[in-house]
PDB file of C-alpha atoms in Angstrom:
ATOM      1  CA  MET X   1     -93.547 -54.336 -31.782  1.00 62.00           C
ATOM      2  CA  PHE X   2     -96.046 -56.139 -30.327  1.00 73.00           C
ATOM      3  CA  GLY X   3     -99.464 -53.513 -28.595  1.00 82.00           C
ATOM      4  CA  TYR X   4     -98.843 -54.198 -25.360  1.00 91.00           C
ATOM      5  CA  VAL X   5     -97.691 -50.916 -24.017  1.00 95.00           C
ATOM      6  CA  LYS X   6    -100.524 -49.542 -23.472  1.00 93.00           C
ATOM      7  CA  VAL X   7    -102.310 -46.831 -20.905  1.00 95.00           C
ATOM      8  CA  VAL X   8    -104.572 -47.433 -18.320  1.00 95.00           C
ATOM      9  CA  GLU X   9    -107.105 -44.686 -19.520  1.00 94.00           C
ATOM     10  CA  ASP X  10    -108.873 -44.512 -16.167  1.00 93.00           C
ATOM     11  CA  ASP X  11    -106.206 -43.528 -14.715  1.00 95.00           C
ATOM     12  CA  LEU X  12    -105.382 -41.023 -16.909  1.00 95.00           C
ATOM     13  CA  LYS X  13    -106.690 -37.035 -16.808  1.00 96.00           C
ATOM     14  CA  ILE X  14    -108.992 -36.218 -19.322  1.00 96.00           C
ATOM     15  CA  LYS X  15    -106.609 -33.303 -20.713  1.00 96.00           C
ATOM     16  CA  GLU X  16    -103.777 -35.673 -20.503  1.00 96.00           C
ATOM     17  CA  TYR X  17    -105.633 -38.192 -21.687  1.00 96.00           C
ATOM     18  CA  LYS X  18    -106.606 -36.165 -24.590  1.00 96.00           C
ATOM     19  CA  ARG X  19    -102.823 -35.546 -25.148  1.00 96.00           C
ATOM     20  CA  TYR X  20    -101.996 -39.135 -25.152  1.00 96.00           C
ATOM     21  CA  LYS X  21    -104.268 -39.188 -28.473  1.00 95.00           C
ATOM     22  CA  LYS X  22    -102.951 -36.335 -29.509  1.00 95.00           C
ATOM     23  CA  TYR X  23     -99.490 -38.221 -29.704  1.00 95.00           C
ATOM     24  CA  TYR X  24    -101.139 -41.324 -31.453  1.00 95.00           C
ATOM     25  CA  CYS X  25    -103.033 -39.183 -34.516  1.00 95.00           C
ATOM     26  CA  ASP X  26     -99.814 -37.588 -35.454  1.00 95.00           C
ATOM     27  CA  LEU X  27     -97.497 -40.654 -35.393  1.00 95.00           C
ATOM     28  CA  CYS X  28    -100.008 -42.298 -37.229  1.00 95.00           C
ATOM     29  CA  ARG X  29    -100.729 -38.916 -39.825  1.00 95.00           C
ATOM     30  CA  HIS X  30     -96.731 -38.592 -40.060  1.00 96.00           C
ATOM     31  CA  ILE X  31     -96.831 -42.641 -41.166  1.00 96.00           C
ATOM     32  CA  ALA X  32     -98.865 -41.316 -44.521  1.00 95.00           C
ATOM     33  CA  ASN X  33     -95.174 -40.304 -45.078  1.00 95.00           C
ATOM     34  CA  TYR X  34     -93.844 -43.983 -45.873  1.00 96.00           C
ATOM     35  CA  SER X  35     -97.260 -45.415 -46.508  1.00 95.00           C
ATOM     36  CA  GLN X  36    -101.232 -45.354 -45.893  1.00 94.00           C
ATOM     37  CA  ILE X  37    -101.141 -48.874 -45.371  1.00 94.00           C
ATOM     38  CA  ALA X  38     -98.956 -49.311 -42.095  1.00 94.00           C
ATOM     39  CA  ARG X  39    -100.890 -46.906 -40.096  1.00 94.00           C
ATOM     40  CA  LEU X  40    -104.092 -49.456 -40.343  1.00 92.00           C
ATOM     41  CA  MET X  41    -101.175 -51.050 -38.849  1.00 92.00           C
ATOM     42  CA  LEU X  42     -99.933 -48.441 -35.940  1.00 92.00           C
ATOM     43  CA  SER X  43     -98.639 -49.668 -32.484  1.00 90.00           C
ATOM     44  CA  TYR X  44     -99.006 -48.418 -29.593  1.00 93.00           C
ATOM     45  CA  ASP X  45     -95.872 -49.276 -27.926  1.00 94.00           C
ATOM     46  CA  MET X  46     -94.323 -47.176 -30.778  1.00 95.00           C
ATOM     47  CA  VAL X  47     -96.288 -44.365 -29.486  1.00 95.00           C
ATOM     48  CA  PHE X  48     -94.938 -44.993 -26.243  1.00 96.00           C
ATOM     49  CA  PHE X  49     -91.267 -44.393 -27.852  1.00 95.00           C
ATOM     50  CA  SER X  50     -92.639 -41.648 -29.610  1.00 95.00           C
ATOM     51  CA  LEU X  51     -93.913 -39.904 -26.288  1.00 96.00           C
ATOM     52  CA  LEU X  52     -90.434 -40.712 -24.839  1.00 94.00           C
ATOM     53  CA  PHE X  53     -89.003 -37.900 -27.080  1.00 89.00           C
ATOM     54  CA  GLU X  54     -88.524 -34.486 -25.663  1.00 75.00           C
ATOM     55  CA  PRO X  55     -92.022 -32.367 -26.714  1.00 73.00           C
ATOM     56  CA  ASP X  56     -91.007 -30.049 -29.335  1.00 55.00           C
ATOM     57  CA  VAL X  57     -92.766 -26.509 -30.436  1.00 39.00           C
ATOM     58  CA  THR X  58     -93.932 -28.179 -33.911  1.00 42.00           C
ATOM     59  CA  SER X  59     -96.065 -31.790 -32.631  1.00 42.00           C
ATOM     60  CA  GLU X  60     -98.018 -28.998 -30.641  1.00 43.00           C
ATOM     61  CA  CYS X  61     -98.561 -26.964 -33.793  1.00 47.00           C
ATOM     62  CA  LYS X  62    -102.283 -25.684 -34.316  1.00 46.00           C
ATOM     63  CA  THR X  63    -104.427 -24.968 -37.009  1.00 41.00           C
ATOM     64  CA  GLN X  64    -107.790 -24.883 -37.640  1.00 41.00           C
ATOM     65  CA  LYS X  65    -109.930 -28.109 -39.746  1.00 46.00           C
ATOM     66  CA  LYS X  66    -109.503 -25.639 -43.470  1.00 44.00           C
ATOM     67  CA  GLU X  67    -105.898 -25.050 -42.418  1.00 43.00           C
ATOM     68  CA  ILE X  68    -104.939 -27.819 -42.171  1.00 41.00           C
ATOM     69  CA  ARG X  69    -103.675 -29.387 -45.436  1.00 47.00           C
ATOM     70  CA  ARG X  70    -102.165 -26.385 -46.069  1.00 44.00           C
ATOM     71  CA  CYS X  71     -99.911 -26.505 -42.699  1.00 41.00           C
ATOM     72  CA  ARG X  72     -99.325 -30.369 -42.700  1.00 47.00           C
ATOM     73  CA  LYS X  73     -95.408 -29.685 -44.009  1.00 48.00           C
ATOM     74  CA  LYS X  74     -95.282 -26.697 -41.616  1.00 45.00           C
ATOM     75  CA  CYS X  75     -96.476 -28.469 -39.121  1.00 57.00           C
ATOM     76  CA  ASP X  76     -94.722 -31.967 -39.019  1.00 69.00           C
ATOM     77  CA  SER X  77     -92.728 -32.591 -35.705  1.00 82.00           C
ATOM     78  CA  PRO X  78     -88.599 -33.839 -37.280  1.00 88.00           C
ATOM     79  CA  ASN X  79     -89.026 -36.556 -33.745  1.00 91.00           C
ATOM     80  CA  MET X  80     -92.442 -37.822 -35.230  1.00 93.00           C
ATOM     81  CA  LEU X  81     -91.331 -38.034 -38.600  1.00 95.00           C
ATOM     82  CA  TYR X  82     -88.832 -39.852 -37.096  1.00 96.00           C
ATOM     83  CA  ILE X  83     -90.310 -42.392 -35.177  1.00 96.00           C
ATOM     84  CA  SER X  84     -92.909 -42.786 -38.345  1.00 96.00           C
ATOM     85  CA  ALA X  85     -90.669 -44.248 -40.380  1.00 97.00           C
ATOM     86  CA  ILE X  86     -88.924 -46.136 -37.692  1.00 97.00           C
ATOM     87  CA  SER X  87     -91.992 -47.658 -37.167  1.00 96.00           C
ATOM     88  CA  VAL X  88     -92.850 -49.101 -40.867  1.00 97.00           C
ATOM     89  CA  MET X  89     -88.902 -50.368 -40.410  1.00 97.00           C
ATOM     90  CA  LEU X  90     -89.895 -52.650 -37.737  1.00 96.00           C
ATOM     91  CA  LEU X  91     -93.508 -53.165 -38.459  1.00 95.00           C
ATOM     92  CA  TYR X  92     -92.100 -54.402 -42.104  1.00 96.00           C
ATOM     93  CA  HIS X  93     -89.767 -56.727 -40.053  1.00 94.00           C
ATOM     94  CA  LYS X  94     -92.724 -57.800 -37.660  1.00 91.00           C
ATOM     95  CA  LEU X  95     -94.633 -59.109 -41.135  1.00 93.00           C
ATOM     96  CA  GLU X  96     -90.806 -60.862 -41.644  1.00 90.00           C
ATOM     97  CA  ASN X  97     -90.906 -62.644 -38.431  1.00 85.00           C
ATOM     98  CA  ASP X  98     -94.550 -63.660 -38.787  1.00 85.00           C
ATOM     99  CA  ILE X  99     -94.265 -65.092 -42.202  1.00 87.00           C
ATOM    100  CA  GLN X 100     -90.712 -67.377 -40.941  1.00 81.00           C
ATOM    101  CA  ASP X 101     -93.720 -68.300 -38.109  1.00 76.00           C
ATOM    102  CA  GLY X 102     -95.650 -69.860 -41.239  1.00 77.00           C
ATOM    103  CA  GLU X 103     -97.976 -67.432 -41.348  1.00 82.00           C
ATOM    104  CA  ARG X 104     -97.844 -66.827 -45.190  1.00 83.00           C
ATOM    105  CA  ARG X 105    -101.025 -64.429 -45.570  1.00 88.00           C
ATOM    106  CA  LYS X 106     -98.878 -61.714 -43.594  1.00 90.00           C
ATOM    107  CA  LYS X 107     -96.922 -61.832 -47.105  1.00 91.00           C
ATOM    108  CA  PHE X 108     -99.525 -59.446 -49.102  1.00 93.00           C
ATOM    109  CA  ALA X 109     -98.841 -56.959 -46.722  1.00 92.00           C
ATOM    110  CA  GLN X 110     -95.763 -56.443 -46.141  1.00 93.00           C
ATOM    111  CA  HIS X 111     -95.113 -56.266 -49.550  1.00 94.00           C
ATOM    112  CA  LEU X 112     -98.105 -53.605 -49.499  1.00 95.00           C
ATOM    113  CA  ILE X 113     -95.564 -51.237 -47.071  1.00 96.00           C
ATOM    114  CA  ALA X 114     -92.819 -52.927 -49.020  1.00 96.00           C
ATOM    115  CA  ARG X 115     -92.011 -49.092 -50.685  1.00 96.00           C
ATOM    116  CA  GLY X 116     -93.189 -47.370 -47.541  1.00 97.00           C
ATOM    117  CA  TYR X 117     -89.687 -49.696 -45.606  1.00 97.00           C
ATOM    118  CA  LYS X 118     -87.555 -48.444 -48.628  1.00 97.00           C
ATOM    119  CA  LYS X 119     -88.696 -45.229 -48.791  1.00 97.00           C
ATOM    120  CA  ALA X 120     -88.092 -45.015 -44.355  1.00 97.00           C
ATOM    121  CA  PHE X 121     -85.191 -46.672 -44.468  1.00 97.00           C
ATOM    122  CA  SER X 122     -83.333 -44.724 -46.791  1.00 97.00           C
ATOM    123  CA  ASP X 123     -84.135 -41.731 -45.029  1.00 97.00           C
ATOM    124  CA  TYR X 124     -83.132 -43.256 -41.981  1.00 97.00           C
ATOM    125  CA  PRO X 125     -80.044 -45.060 -43.237  1.00 97.00           C
ATOM    126  CA  ALA X 126     -77.775 -45.870 -40.407  1.00 96.00           C
ATOM    127  CA  ILE X 127     -80.953 -47.308 -37.737  1.00 97.00           C
ATOM    128  CA  GLY X 128     -82.015 -49.098 -40.872  1.00 97.00           C
ATOM    129  CA  LYS X 129     -79.039 -50.978 -40.840  1.00 97.00           C
ATOM    130  CA  ARG X 130     -79.065 -51.335 -37.146  1.00 96.00           C
ATOM    131  CA  ILE X 131     -82.979 -52.659 -36.914  1.00 97.00           C
ATOM    132  CA  SER X 132     -82.153 -54.964 -39.815  1.00 96.00           C
ATOM    133  CA  CYS X 133     -78.681 -56.384 -38.652  1.00 97.00           C
ATOM    134  CA  ALA X 134     -80.671 -56.905 -35.772  1.00 96.00           C
ATOM    135  CA  MET X 135     -83.837 -59.106 -37.023  1.00 95.00           C
ATOM    136  CA  GLU X 136     -81.641 -60.937 -38.720  1.00 94.00           C
ATOM    137  CA  ASN X 137     -79.605 -62.219 -36.093  1.00 96.00           C
ATOM    138  CA  LEU X 138     -82.534 -63.110 -33.709  1.00 95.00           C
ATOM    139  CA  TYR X 139     -83.766 -65.087 -36.939  1.00 93.00           C
ATOM    140  CA  ARG X 140     -80.533 -66.941 -36.871  1.00 94.00           C
ATOM    141  CA  LEU X 141     -81.062 -67.416 -33.679  1.00 96.00           C
ATOM    142  CA  GLU X 142     -84.630 -68.402 -33.517  1.00 93.00           C
ATOM    143  CA  ASN X 143     -84.056 -70.360 -35.788  1.00 92.00           C
ATOM    144  CA  GLU X 144     -80.878 -72.349 -34.668  1.00 95.00           C
ATOM    145  CA  ARG X 145     -83.287 -72.800 -31.646  1.00 95.00           C
ATOM    146  CA  CYS X 146     -80.687 -70.760 -29.205  1.00 96.00           C
ATOM    147  CA  SER X 147     -81.847 -70.933 -25.455  1.00 96.00           C
ATOM    148  CA  ASP X 148     -79.985 -68.126 -24.122  1.00 97.00           C
ATOM    149  CA  PHE X 149     -81.932 -66.154 -22.678  1.00 97.00           C
ATOM    150  CA  ALA X 150     -79.626 -63.187 -22.697  1.00 97.00           C
ATOM    151  CA  ALA X 151     -78.865 -63.480 -26.152  1.00 97.00           C
ATOM    152  CA  LEU X 152     -81.868 -63.542 -27.064  1.00 97.00           C
ATOM    153  CA  GLU X 153     -82.645 -60.567 -24.595  1.00 97.00           C
ATOM    154  CA  ARG X 154     -79.829 -58.220 -26.133  1.00 97.00           C
ATOM    155  CA  THR X 155     -80.188 -59.095 -30.116  1.00 97.00           C
ATOM    156  CA  PHE X 156     -83.961 -57.888 -29.571  1.00 96.00           C
ATOM    157  CA  SER X 157     -83.916 -55.108 -27.695  1.00 97.00           C
ATOM    158  CA  SER X 158     -80.673 -53.398 -28.475  1.00 96.00           C
ATOM    159  CA  PRO X 159     -82.143 -51.859 -31.694  1.00 95.00           C
ATOM    160  CA  PHE X 160     -84.454 -49.625 -29.664  1.00 96.00           C
ATOM    161  CA  ALA X 161     -82.194 -48.802 -27.059  1.00 97.00           C
ATOM    162  CA  ASP X 162     -80.256 -47.368 -30.735  1.00 97.00           C
ATOM    163  CA  ILE X 163     -83.440 -45.666 -31.797  1.00 96.00           C
ATOM    164  CA  PHE X 164     -82.391 -43.380 -29.238  1.00 96.00           C
ATOM    165  CA  THR X 165     -78.871 -42.910 -30.022  1.00 95.00           C
ATOM    166  CA  TYR X 166     -79.728 -42.645 -33.553  1.00 94.00           C
ATOM    167  CA  ALA X 167     -81.836 -39.601 -33.620  1.00 93.00           C
ATOM    168  CA  PRO X 168     -81.529 -36.417 -35.336  1.00 88.00           C
ATOM    169  CA  ASN X 169     -82.367 -34.955 -31.898  1.00 85.00           C
ATOM    170  CA  ARG X 170     -79.965 -35.803 -28.830  1.00 87.00           C
ATOM    171  CA  ASP X 171     -79.431 -34.331 -25.417  1.00 89.00           C
ATOM    172  CA  VAL X 172     -77.957 -34.992 -22.451  1.00 92.00           C
ATOM    173  CA  PHE X 173     -80.374 -37.553 -21.331  1.00 94.00           C
ATOM    174  CA  THR X 174     -80.195 -39.538 -24.179  1.00 95.00           C
ATOM    175  CA  THR X 175     -78.316 -42.416 -23.131  1.00 96.00           C
ATOM    176  CA  LEU X 176     -81.540 -42.166 -20.603  1.00 97.00           C
ATOM    177  CA  ARG X 177     -83.767 -42.536 -22.957  1.00 97.00           C
ATOM    178  CA  ALA X 178     -81.597 -45.175 -24.846  1.00 97.00           C
ATOM    179  CA  GLN X 179     -81.543 -47.168 -21.379  1.00 97.00           C
ATOM    180  CA  LEU X 180     -85.509 -46.961 -20.835  1.00 98.00           C
ATOM    181  CA  ALA X 181     -86.479 -48.134 -24.412  1.00 97.00           C
ATOM    182  CA  TYR X 182     -83.402 -51.168 -24.050  1.00 98.00           C
ATOM    183  CA  HIS X 183     -85.839 -52.257 -20.904  1.00 98.00           C
ATOM    184  CA  ILE X 184     -88.938 -51.998 -21.980  1.00 97.00           C
ATOM    185  CA  ALA X 185     -88.287 -53.672 -25.105  1.00 97.00           C
ATOM    186  CA  ALA X 186     -87.585 -55.985 -23.310  1.00 97.00           C
ATOM    187  CA  TRP X 187     -90.334 -56.364 -21.574  1.00 97.00           C
ATOM    188  CA  VAL X 188     -92.292 -56.846 -24.683  1.00 96.00           C
ATOM    189  CA  TYR X 189     -89.973 -59.568 -25.637  1.00 96.00           C
ATOM    190  CA  TRP X 190     -90.314 -61.506 -22.535  1.00 96.00           C
ATOM    191  CA  PHE X 191     -93.642 -60.838 -22.333  1.00 95.00           C
ATOM    192  CA  ASP X 192     -94.557 -62.226 -25.643  1.00 92.00           C
ATOM    193  CA  MET X 193     -92.337 -65.128 -24.930  1.00 93.00           C
ATOM    194  CA  LEU X 194     -94.938 -65.948 -22.190  1.00 93.00           C
ATOM    195  CA  GLN X 195     -97.808 -65.020 -24.003  1.00 90.00           C
ATOM    196  CA  ASP X 196     -97.173 -67.525 -27.187  1.00 90.00           C
ATOM    197  CA  VAL X 197     -96.330 -70.733 -25.025  1.00 91.00           C
ATOM    198  CA  GLU X 198     -99.088 -72.641 -24.954  1.00 90.00           C
ATOM    199  CA  MET X 199     -99.507 -72.112 -29.149  1.00 90.00           C
ATOM    200  CA  ASP X 200     -96.089 -72.164 -29.762  1.00 91.00           C
ATOM    201  CA  ARG X 201     -96.141 -76.107 -27.844  1.00 93.00           C
ATOM    202  CA  LEU X 202     -98.775 -77.203 -30.247  1.00 92.00           C
ATOM    203  CA  SER X 203     -97.382 -75.421 -33.822  1.00 89.00           C
ATOM    204  CA  GLY X 204     -93.919 -76.040 -33.167  1.00 89.00           C
ATOM    205  CA  ASP X 205     -92.915 -72.713 -33.440  1.00 89.00           C
ATOM    206  CA  PHE X 206     -89.776 -71.163 -31.449  1.00 92.00           C
ATOM    207  CA  ASN X 207     -90.102 -70.238 -27.770  1.00 95.00           C
ATOM    208  CA  ALA X 208     -87.395 -70.219 -25.784  1.00 96.00           C
ATOM    209  CA  ILE X 209     -88.921 -71.047 -22.768  1.00 96.00           C
ATOM    210  CA  LEU X 210     -89.663 -74.603 -24.107  1.00 95.00           C
ATOM    211  CA  LEU X 211     -86.438 -74.959 -24.837  1.00 96.00           C
ATOM    212  CA  GLN X 212     -85.120 -74.824 -21.090  1.00 95.00           C
ATOM    213  CA  GLU X 213     -85.032 -78.002 -18.635  1.00 93.00           C
ATOM    214  CA  ASN X 214     -87.335 -77.360 -16.001  1.00 94.00           C
ATOM    215  CA  GLU X 215     -89.766 -74.903 -17.920  1.00 92.00           C
ATOM    216  CA  ILE X 216     -91.993 -74.561 -14.516  1.00 91.00           C
ATOM    217  CA  GLU X 217     -88.234 -72.569 -14.158  1.00 93.00           C
ATOM    218  CA  ALA X 218     -88.228 -70.712 -16.762  1.00 95.00           C
ATOM    219  CA  ARG X 219     -91.793 -69.559 -16.620  1.00 92.00           C
ATOM    220  CA  THR X 220     -90.466 -67.973 -13.824  1.00 92.00           C
ATOM    221  CA  GLU X 221     -88.046 -66.374 -14.386  1.00 95.00           C
ATOM    222  CA  ILE X 222     -89.490 -64.522 -17.420  1.00 95.00           C
ATOM    223  CA  LEU X 223     -91.752 -63.496 -14.777  1.00 93.00           C
ATOM    224  CA  ASN X 224     -88.342 -62.666 -12.575  1.00 94.00           C
ATOM    225  CA  LEU X 225     -87.375 -60.539 -15.909  1.00 96.00           C
ATOM    226  CA  LEU X 226     -90.436 -58.875 -16.290  1.00 96.00           C
ATOM    227  CA  ASP X 227     -90.881 -57.831 -12.505  1.00 94.00           C
ATOM    228  CA  ARG X 228     -87.155 -56.318 -12.998  1.00 96.00           C
ATOM    229  CA  HIS X 229     -87.130 -54.287 -16.387  1.00 97.00           C
ATOM    230  CA  ILE X 230     -90.106 -52.496 -15.127  1.00 96.00           C
ATOM    231  CA  ASP X 231     -88.505 -51.441 -11.784  1.00 96.00           C
ATOM    232  CA  GLN X 232     -85.028 -51.028 -14.281  1.00 97.00           C
ATOM    233  CA  ALA X 233     -87.942 -48.860 -16.564  1.00 97.00           C
ATOM    234  CA  HIS X 234     -89.277 -47.005 -13.820  1.00 95.00           C
ATOM    235  CA  ASP X 235     -85.525 -45.794 -11.225  1.00 97.00           C
ATOM    236  CA  ILE X 236     -85.032 -44.457 -14.782  1.00 97.00           C
ATOM    237  CA  LEU X 237     -87.909 -42.445 -15.450  1.00 96.00           C
ATOM    238  CA  GLU X 238     -87.191 -41.170 -12.200  1.00 95.00           C
ATOM    239  CA  MET X 239     -83.836 -39.501 -13.377  1.00 96.00           C
ATOM    240  CA  LEU X 240     -85.122 -37.911 -16.915  1.00 95.00           C
ATOM    241  CA  PRO X 241     -85.966 -34.342 -16.697  1.00 94.00           C
ATOM    242  CA  TYR X 242     -90.343 -34.017 -16.101  1.00 94.00           C
ATOM    243  CA  ASN X 243     -92.390 -32.173 -18.909  1.00 94.00           C
ATOM    244  CA  GLU X 244     -96.010 -33.029 -20.004  1.00 94.00           C
ATOM    245  CA  ASN X 245     -95.331 -36.722 -21.443  1.00 96.00           C
ATOM    246  CA  THR X 246     -94.359 -37.560 -18.104  1.00 96.00           C
ATOM    247  CA  PRO X 247     -97.868 -38.464 -16.450  1.00 96.00           C
ATOM    248  CA  ILE X 248     -98.790 -40.385 -19.312  1.00 97.00           C
ATOM    249  CA  THR X 249     -95.187 -42.571 -19.709  1.00 97.00           C
ATOM    250  CA  LYS X 250     -95.500 -43.176 -15.670  1.00 97.00           C
ATOM    251  CA  ASN X 251     -98.865 -44.247 -16.259  1.00 97.00           C
ATOM    252  CA  ILE X 252     -97.722 -46.414 -18.881  1.00 97.00           C
ATOM    253  CA  ILE X 253     -94.697 -48.412 -16.852  1.00 96.00           C
ATOM    254  CA  PHE X 254     -96.662 -48.276 -13.288  1.00 94.00           C
ATOM    255  CA  LEU X 255    -100.167 -49.272 -14.552  1.00 95.00           C
ATOM    256  CA  GLY X 256    -100.319 -50.551 -18.019  1.00 95.00           C
ATOM    257  CA  LEU X 257     -97.550 -53.056 -17.716  1.00 95.00           C
ATOM    258  CA  PRO X 258     -98.611 -55.054 -14.817  1.00 93.00           C
ATOM    259  CA  MET X 259    -101.988 -54.720 -15.843  1.00 92.00           C
ATOM    260  CA  GLN X 260    -101.160 -56.417 -19.340  1.00 91.00           C
ATOM    261  CA  VAL X 261     -98.751 -58.944 -16.884  1.00 88.00           C
ATOM    262  CA  GLU X 262    -101.906 -59.777 -14.618  1.00 84.00           C
ATOM    263  CA  SER X 263    -104.543 -60.364 -17.514  1.00 81.00           C
ATOM    264  CA  GLY X 264    -102.465 -61.746 -20.449  1.00 68.00           C
ATOM    265  CA  ILE X 265    -100.372 -64.587 -19.282  1.00 69.00           C
ATOM    266  CA  SER X 266    -101.923 -68.446 -19.939  1.00 54.00           C
ATOM    267  CA  LYS X 267    -103.941 -69.782 -17.008  1.00 54.00           C
ATOM    268  CA  LYS X 268    -100.855 -71.875 -16.641  1.00 54.00           C
ATOM    269  CA  ASN X 269     -99.067 -68.465 -15.927  1.00 61.00           C
ATOM    270  CA  LYS X 270    -101.190 -67.608 -13.834  1.00 58.00           C
ATOM    271  CA  CYS X 271    -100.487 -71.043 -11.513  1.00 59.00           C
ATOM    272  CA  VAL X 272     -97.217 -70.108 -11.453  1.00 57.00           C
ATOM    273  CA  LEU X 273     -97.032 -66.536 -11.015  1.00 54.00           C
ATOM    274  CA  LYS X 274     -99.097 -67.141  -7.550  1.00 58.00           C
ATOM    275  CA  SER X 275     -96.653 -69.342  -6.241  1.00 55.00           C
ATOM    276  CA  TYR X 276     -93.954 -67.044  -7.964  1.00 50.00           C
ATOM    277  CA  TYR X 277     -95.998 -64.157  -5.935  1.00 48.00           C
ATOM    278  CA  SER X 278     -97.216 -65.787  -2.069  1.00 52.00           C
TER     279      SER X 278
END
């Protein structure tokens, strides 16, 4: 992913911030099962997805420092093992996309995590195939200069919903979590496209906004989509059972995502944003 899905730290309680950092560190540690190099590229987006899983007993395992090495196997969380494999697979495809966009230097990083990617794919082949197929379809649409917003969003976001529908541990709320993951992924896709529009104009890289007849209307439509996905994610989150992760996920959706929009868009987008909300 892209690292846009972050908390607003100042609005978290101390215990909530410590819990968030614990999830970050736990996910980083579990990624080591696949690739040490991939740990250096851990995305905040994947920490959010790990928070969506129901907290389990193993994720709360506590040990003294001297016991950590002995306890690692015992403390491994099934959810974290799963999401760590997903993280490596998504990172591999993100690097592939960057390489196709002309960032040849990323090829070395992709090579370094290739063994970890194969192991993650082997451990979770169903979701691995789903992600691989979706990313191939996305590359195809981009190479064909597809301007269909709906097709692009569906192709990119659907495998993120599948992260939950294919998860080893599922419950009665899995469908809701999958829907929430779809909206967050769609938000990330459109926000990244809006962020990169001026750079893509100069480089000639794919950007669906630049393929529309009226660019200003296209930018406004993207801003509308960003709002819509936040609202829908909010509605779904309210239907999920409350747990210790809920205040953190609410912080990200209600505060973190809107703050990214306000601070991360270009000057031209800000003009559109001003007219859009006036």
